[in-house]
């Protein structure tokens, strides 16, 4: 036990020293940067690596109904947050016909909840009338995706998975197995327009559409993503074609998307298209093709064809509609950026770490119409799951307590260290660690652009206080004299000498 305590103490000291290995300056002078504005960010760094605005986080435990088993999807409509969740249904008892052993499970029912972003209170919408599994079938009802509108309504893509068995008249579940008989899958797919109180404004049966083109393509059984523009037009993609329908579900036209396989994307309220990644190599055959990387290809409603390709910033996957300031917003590396096509520039607007939010357990984010940003986390504690809503709201920089800021340079951040830094920043009232992740400078042509930028800054005298050594040429930095000698710290300690550490 004594040896274990000794080893734990030595390991803890080693971790602390490794974290502060980059402290090359006296902390009483320029070793830490005191941000006199009181902002959450280090103002000495460029906007691409620090958030443009200061936010504070409200942590709200979701007040879910008692019978909710788990939460599925989230979206915003105006300033309301909507969640789909599953509640426990009837108990189904099964018997093994060979052994007589029995087991049971519970069916699940899909419900829709509205969430108050000020309190976290959840209200089940009683007027919701979803499609159901036919009485002679077994299956479930699922919400594949949701899209909200600023008027407070939302659209839901609902899929029904049903299986019908051709059982004989004398079938006895106690002595026989239904899977011994032929079964038929009976799919169902619907686009539903739902009012704020849960009532149905429109219900489009994608498999029973009157338009023959929809029937021939079996569109409804393969929809992977959908979007709704400001005019109420519906866009649905099955990774092969993109279908454009009016608000009543009538097919306006379809586009062959086989060349541009990807998910639907809506950078503006009145613009929908495809996010497409162009994979190219250096062969002569590709000399005249588009450069590699991510593109947005809009649907042109007037010409009923694909519009002009627009190059997107690297790692653009989750896109939110833009406004008068930015063409669109997007999520990358747990941050939210605003992007402008005209200047090909981005601004980091939301840095969750700078707001002392650990995103390791976050699986849904959304932007409210009033500018607030919401994220939902889940944490398993024993047999229960705790859901928490985190709402960020803009604050004046003067409201944030002034702290001494230590900058940590890295090329990516693992989940464990991220959590420790967030906890340190939340609990320490004098210091905070500001993470500068230089991997955010990566481009489609140069994924090491961040290392180049960091090296250039070091040469010019702008040296981070801390280094996360992984994927960084730390030996080169040490040769330039910017890395602290850990022996100096060891020799000044009265109890932890050099002999306590692995050479």
PDB file of N, CA and C in Angstrom, residues 80-139:
ATOM      1  N   UNK A  80     -38.242  27.868 -29.113  1.00  0.00           N
ATOM      2  CA  UNK A  80     -38.660  26.646 -28.435  1.00  0.00           C
ATOM      3  C   UNK A  80     -37.781  25.490 -28.883  1.00  0.00           C
ATOM      4  N   UNK A  81     -37.437  24.628 -27.938  1.00  0.00           N
ATOM      5  CA  UNK A  81     -36.677  23.416 -28.243  1.00  0.00           C
ATOM      6  C   UNK A  81     -37.628  22.236 -28.240  1.00  0.00           C
ATOM      7  N   UNK A  82     -37.531  21.392 -29.257  1.00  0.00           N
ATOM      8  CA  UNK A  82     -38.354  20.192 -29.335  1.00  0.00           C
ATOM      9  C   UNK A  82     -37.458  18.957 -29.243  1.00  0.00           C
ATOM     10  N   UNK A  83     -37.951  17.975 -28.502  1.00  0.00           N
ATOM     11  CA  UNK A  83     -37.262  16.691 -28.359  1.00  0.00           C
ATOM     12  C   UNK A  83     -38.210  15.560 -28.709  1.00  0.00           C
ATOM     13  N   UNK A  84     -37.695  14.540 -29.383  1.00  0.00           N
ATOM     14  CA  UNK A  84     -38.436  13.294 -29.479  1.00  0.00           C
ATOM     15  C   UNK A  84     -37.864  12.341 -28.429  1.00  0.00           C
ATOM     16  N   UNK A  85     -38.739  11.567 -27.817  1.00  0.00           N
ATOM     17  CA  UNK A  85     -38.319  10.646 -26.775  1.00  0.00           C
ATOM     18  C   UNK A  85     -39.175   9.390 -26.861  1.00  0.00           C
ATOM     19  N   UNK A  86     -38.711   8.354 -26.196  1.00  0.00           N
ATOM     20  CA  UNK A  86     -39.451   7.093 -26.164  1.00  0.00           C
ATOM     21  C   UNK A  86     -39.865   6.795 -24.731  1.00  0.00           C
ATOM     22  N   UNK A  87     -41.139   6.429 -24.581  1.00  0.00           N
ATOM     23  CA  UNK A  87     -41.659   6.044 -23.280  1.00  0.00           C
ATOM     24  C   UNK A  87     -41.981   4.558 -23.290  1.00  0.00           C
ATOM     25  N   UNK A  88     -41.993   3.988 -22.094  1.00  0.00           N
ATOM     26  CA  UNK A  88     -42.245   2.554 -21.961  1.00  0.00           C
ATOM     27  C   UNK A  88     -43.706   2.232 -22.234  1.00  0.00           C
ATOM     28  N   UNK A  89     -43.927   1.190 -23.062  1.00  0.00           N
ATOM     29  CA  UNK A  89     -45.275   0.774 -23.411  1.00  0.00           C
ATOM     30  C   UNK A  89     -45.669  -0.530 -22.736  1.00  0.00           C
ATOM     31  N   UNK A  90     -46.355  -1.393 -23.476  1.00  0.00           N
ATOM     32  CA  UNK A  90     -46.856  -2.653 -22.925  1.00  0.00           C
ATOM     33  C   UNK A  90     -45.749  -3.691 -22.794  1.00  0.00           C
ATOM     34  N   UNK A  91     -45.927  -4.601 -21.825  1.00  0.00           N
ATOM     35  CA  UNK A  91     -44.991  -5.700 -21.650  1.00  0.00           C
ATOM     36  C   UNK A  91     -45.378  -6.850 -22.592  1.00  0.00           C
ATOM     37  N   UNK A  92     -44.384  -7.362 -23.330  1.00  0.00           N
ATOM     38  CA  UNK A  92     -44.589  -8.488 -24.242  1.00  0.00           C
ATOM     39  C   UNK A  92     -43.844  -9.691 -23.670  1.00  0.00           C
ATOM     40  N   UNK A  93     -44.577 -10.782 -23.439  1.00  0.00           N
ATOM     41  CA  UNK A  93     -43.987 -11.996 -22.890  1.00  0.00           C
ATOM     42  C   UNK A  93     -43.749 -12.992 -24.011  1.00  0.00           C
ATOM     43  N   UNK A  94     -42.530 -13.523 -24.098  1.00  0.00           N
ATOM     44  CA  UNK A  94     -42.153 -14.501 -25.114  1.00  0.00           C
ATOM     45  C   UNK A  94     -41.838 -15.834 -24.430  1.00  0.00           C
ATOM     46  N   UNK A  95     -42.147 -16.949 -25.132  1.00  0.00           N
ATOM     47  CA  UNK A  95     -41.887 -18.291 -24.608  1.00  0.00           C
ATOM     48  C   UNK A  95     -41.106 -19.096 -25.625  1.00  0.00           C
ATOM     49  N   UNK A  96     -40.042 -19.753 -25.169  1.00  0.00           N
ATOM     50  CA  UNK A  96     -39.280 -20.645 -26.045  1.00  0.00           C
ATOM     51  C   UNK A  96     -40.064 -21.946 -26.190  1.00  0.00           C
ATOM     52  N   UNK A  97     -40.502 -22.299 -27.429  1.00  0.00           N
ATOM     53  CA  UNK A  97     -41.335 -23.499 -27.599  1.00  0.00           C
ATOM     54  C   UNK A  97     -40.603 -24.794 -27.273  1.00  0.00           C
ATOM     55  N   UNK A  98     -39.274 -24.781 -27.302  1.00  0.00           N
ATOM     56  CA  UNK A  98     -38.512 -26.006 -27.039  1.00  0.00           C
ATOM     57  C   UNK A  98     -38.252 -26.210 -25.551  1.00  0.00           C
ATOM     58  N   UNK A  99     -37.946 -25.151 -24.827  1.00  0.00           N
ATOM     59  CA  UNK A  99     -37.584 -25.278 -23.413  1.00  0.00           C
ATOM     60  C   UNK A  99     -38.678 -24.810 -22.469  1.00  0.00           C
ATOM     61  N   UNK A 100     -39.597 -24.018 -22.984  1.00  0.00           N
ATOM     62  CA  UNK A 100     -40.631 -23.464 -22.129  1.00  0.00           C
ATOM     63  C   UNK A 100     -40.193 -22.236 -21.357  1.00  0.00           C
ATOM     64  N   UNK A 101     -38.938 -21.825 -21.535  1.00  0.00           N
ATOM     65  CA  UNK A 101     -38.443 -20.630 -20.841  1.00  0.00           C
ATOM     66  C   UNK A 101     -39.165 -19.387 -21.380  1.00  0.00           C
ATOM     67  N   UNK A 102     -39.413 -18.440 -20.495  1.00  0.00           N
ATOM     68  CA  UNK A 102     -40.101 -17.209 -20.893  1.00  0.00           C
ATOM     69  C   UNK A 102     -39.222 -15.997 -20.612  1.00  0.00           C
ATOM     70  N   UNK A 103     -39.417 -14.981 -21.376  1.00  0.00           N
ATOM     71  CA  UNK A 103     -38.768 -13.697 -21.144  1.00  0.00           C
ATOM     72  C   UNK A 103     -39.715 -12.612 -21.640  1.00  0.00           C
ATOM     73  N   UNK A 104     -39.433 -11.400 -21.261  1.00  0.00           N
ATOM     74  CA  UNK A 104     -40.341 -10.325 -21.636  1.00  0.00           C
ATOM     75  C   UNK A 104     -39.558  -9.067 -22.007  1.00  0.00           C
ATOM     76  N   UNK A 105     -40.226  -8.201 -22.735  1.00  0.00           N
ATOM     77  CA  UNK A 105     -39.681  -6.894 -23.049  1.00  0.00           C
ATOM     78  C   UNK A 105     -40.840  -5.916 -23.162  1.00  0.00           C
ATOM     79  N   UNK A 106     -40.515  -4.638 -23.192  1.00  0.00           N
ATOM     80  CA  UNK A 106     -41.544  -3.609 -23.253  1.00  0.00           C
ATOM     81  C   UNK A 106     -41.507  -2.903 -24.605  1.00  0.00           C
ATOM     82  N   UNK A 107     -42.667  -2.658 -25.124  1.00  0.00           N
ATOM     83  CA  UNK A 107     -42.745  -1.873 -26.349  1.00  0.00           C
ATOM     84  C   UNK A 107     -42.413  -0.417 -26.034  1.00  0.00           C
ATOM     85  N   UNK A 108     -42.143   0.346 -27.095  1.00  0.00           N
ATOM     86  CA  UNK A 108     -41.800   1.756 -26.926  1.00  0.00           C
ATOM     87  C   UNK A 108     -42.764   2.622 -27.720  1.00  0.00           C
ATOM     88  N   UNK A 109     -43.061   3.777 -27.172  1.00  0.00           N
ATOM     89  CA  UNK A 109     -43.939   4.723 -27.850  1.00  0.00           C
ATOM     90  C   UNK A 109     -43.200   6.041 -28.044  1.00  0.00           C
ATOM     91  N   UNK A 110     -43.250   6.561 -29.263  1.00  0.00           N
ATOM     92  CA  UNK A 110     -42.592   7.819 -29.582  1.00  0.00           C
ATOM     93  C   UNK A 110     -43.467   8.989 -29.155  1.00  0.00           C
ATOM     94  N   UNK A 111     -42.874   9.950 -28.432  1.00  0.00           N
ATOM     95  CA  UNK A 111     -43.604  11.146 -28.022  1.00  0.00           C
ATOM     96  C   UNK A 111     -42.802  12.380 -28.419  1.00  0.00           C
ATOM     97  N   UNK A 112     -43.447  13.538 -28.394  1.00  0.00           N
ATOM     98  CA  UNK A 112     -42.808  14.807 -28.719  1.00  0.00           C
ATOM     99  C   UNK A 112     -42.903  15.724 -27.500  1.00  0.00           C
ATOM    100  N   UNK A 113     -41.771  16.316 -27.135  1.00  0.00           N
ATOM    101  CA  UNK A 113     -41.705  17.198 -25.977  1.00  0.00           C
ATOM    102  C   UNK A 113     -41.277  18.598 -26.411  1.00  0.00           C
ATOM    103  N   UNK A 114     -41.877  19.613 -25.817  1.00  0.00           N
ATOM    104  CA  UNK A 114     -41.384  20.975 -25.971  1.00  0.00           C
ATOM    105  C   UNK A 114     -40.621  21.338 -24.707  1.00  0.00           C
ATOM    106  N   UNK A 115     -39.519  22.050 -24.871  1.00  0.00           N
ATOM    107  CA  UNK A 115     -38.637  22.364 -23.752  1.00  0.00           C
ATOM    108  C   UNK A 115     -38.515  23.873 -23.621  1.00  0.00           C
ATOM    109  N   UNK A 116     -38.678  24.363 -22.414  1.00  0.00           N
ATOM    110  CA  UNK A 116     -38.486  25.780 -22.118  1.00  0.00           C
ATOM    111  C   UNK A 116     -36.994  26.011 -21.896  1.00  0.00           C
ATOM    112  N   UNK A 117     -36.314  26.767 -22.787  1.00  0.00           N
ATOM    113  CA  UNK A 117     -34.868  26.964 -22.626  1.00  0.00           C
ATOM    114  C   UNK A 117     -34.491  27.833 -21.436  1.00  0.00           C
ATOM    115  N   UNK A 118     -35.477  28.426 -20.757  1.00  0.00           N
ATOM    116  CA  UNK A 118     -35.193  29.226 -19.564  1.00  0.00           C
ATOM    117  C   UNK A 118     -35.192  28.390 -18.291  1.00  0.00           C
ATOM    118  N   UNK A 119     -35.948  27.289 -18.295  1.00  0.00           N
ATOM    119  CA  UNK A 119     -36.089  26.491 -17.072  1.00  0.00           C
ATOM    120  C   UNK A 119     -35.719  25.024 -17.249  1.00  0.00           C
ATOM    121  N   UNK A 120     -35.741  24.518 -18.480  1.00  0.00           N
ATOM    122  CA  UNK A 120     -35.513  23.096 -18.712  1.00  0.00           C
ATOM    123  C   UNK A 120     -36.760  22.244 -18.538  1.00  0.00           C
ATOM    124  N   UNK A 121     -37.908  22.889 -18.291  1.00  0.00           N
ATOM    125  CA  UNK A 121     -39.164  22.152 -18.121  1.00  0.00           C
ATOM    126  C   UNK A 121     -39.590  21.539 -19.452  1.00  0.00           C
ATOM    127  N   UNK A 122     -40.003  20.278 -19.414  1.00  0.00           N
ATOM    128  CA  UNK A 122     -40.422  19.546 -20.617  1.00  0.00           C
ATOM    129  C   UNK A 122     -41.923  19.278 -20.557  1.00  0.00           C
ATOM    130  N   UNK A 123     -42.599  19.537 -21.651  1.00  0.00           N
ATOM    131  CA  UNK A 123     -44.043  19.318 -21.729  1.00  0.00           C
ATOM    132  C   UNK A 123     -44.351  18.397 -22.894  1.00  0.00           C
ATOM    133  N   UNK A 124     -45.025  17.295 -22.606  1.00  0.00           N
ATOM    134  CA  UNK A 124     -45.430  16.398 -23.685  1.00  0.00           C
ATOM    135  C   UNK A 124     -46.601  17.018 -24.435  1.00  0.00           C
ATOM    136  N   UNK A 125     -46.524  16.973 -25.766  1.00  0.00           N
ATOM    137  CA  UNK A 125     -47.574  17.558 -26.592  1.00  0.00           C
ATOM    138  C   UNK A 125     -48.679  16.528 -26.795  1.00  0.00           C
ATOM    139  N   UNK A 126     -49.836  16.708 -26.131  1.00  0.00           N
ATOM    140  CA  UNK A 126     -50.884  15.680 -26.148  1.00  0.00           C
ATOM    141  C   UNK A 126     -51.608  15.583 -27.485  1.00  0.00           C
ATOM    142  N   UNK A 127     -51.535  16.604 -28.309  1.00  0.00           N
ATOM    143  CA  UNK A 127     -52.274  16.592 -29.573  1.00  0.00           C
ATOM    144  C   UNK A 127     -51.552  15.858 -30.689  1.00  0.00           C
ATOM    145  N   UNK A 128     -50.369  15.342 -30.412  1.00  0.00           N
ATOM    146  CA  UNK A 128     -49.592  14.669 -31.449  1.00  0.00           C
ATOM    147  C   UNK A 128     -50.263  13.365 -31.861  1.00  0.00           C
ATOM    148  N   UNK A 129     -50.535  13.238 -33.153  1.00  0.00           N
ATOM    149  CA  UNK A 129     -51.148  12.029 -33.704  1.00  0.00           C
ATOM    150  C   UNK A 129     -50.196  11.438 -34.746  1.00  0.00           C
ATOM    151  N   UNK A 130     -49.347  10.522 -34.305  1.00  0.00           N
ATOM    152  CA  UNK A 130     -48.371   9.907 -35.202  1.00  0.00           C
ATOM    153  C   UNK A 130     -48.973   8.687 -35.879  1.00  0.00           C
ATOM    154  N   UNK A 131     -48.420   8.299 -37.036  1.00  0.00           N
ATOM    155  CA  UNK A 131     -48.830   7.029 -37.644  1.00  0.00           C
ATOM    156  C   UNK A 131     -48.555   5.881 -36.673  1.00  0.00           C
ATOM    157  N   UNK A 132     -49.285   4.789 -36.835  1.00  0.00           N
ATOM    158  CA  UNK A 132     -49.140   3.655 -35.928  1.00  0.00           C
ATOM    159  C   UNK A 132     -48.810   2.392 -36.704  1.00  0.00           C
ATOM    160  N   UNK A 133     -48.319   1.403 -35.973  1.00  0.00           N
ATOM    161  CA  UNK A 133     -48.080   0.086 -36.558  1.00  0.00           C
ATOM    162  C   UNK A 133     -49.429  -0.603 -36.742  1.00  0.00           C
ATOM    163  N   UNK A 134     -49.726  -1.171 -37.926  1.00  0.00           N
ATOM    164  CA  UNK A 134     -51.005  -1.867 -38.122  1.00  0.00           C
ATOM    165  C   UNK A 134     -51.237  -2.929 -37.058  1.00  0.00           C
ATOM    166  N   UNK A 135     -52.518  -3.149 -36.722  1.00  0.00           N
ATOM    167  CA  UNK A 135     -52.857  -4.049 -35.610  1.00  0.00           C
ATOM    168  C   UNK A 135     -52.381  -5.478 -35.844  1.00  0.00           C
ATOM    169  N   UNK A 136     -52.336  -5.927 -37.097  1.00  0.00           N
ATOM    170  CA  UNK A 136     -51.926  -7.312 -37.375  1.00  0.00           C
ATOM    171  C   UNK A 136     -50.423  -7.421 -37.633  1.00  0.00           C
ATOM    172  N   UNK A 137     -49.659  -6.395 -37.229  1.00  0.00           N
ATOM    173  CA  UNK A 137     -48.209  -6.377 -37.461  1.00  0.00           C
ATOM    174  C   UNK A 137     -47.469  -6.105 -36.158  1.00  0.00           C
ATOM    175  N   UNK A 138     -46.175  -6.354 -36.190  1.00  0.00           N
ATOM    176  CA  UNK A 138     -45.283  -6.001 -35.106  1.00  0.00           C
ATOM    177  C   UNK A 138     -44.262  -5.002 -35.646  1.00  0.00           C
ATOM    178  N   UNK A 139     -43.858  -4.050 -34.803  1.00  0.00           N
ATOM    179  CA  UNK A 139     -42.878  -3.076 -35.263  1.00  0.00           C
ATOM    180  C   UNK A 139     -42.824  -1.872 -34.354  1.00  0.00           C
TER     181      UNK A 139
END
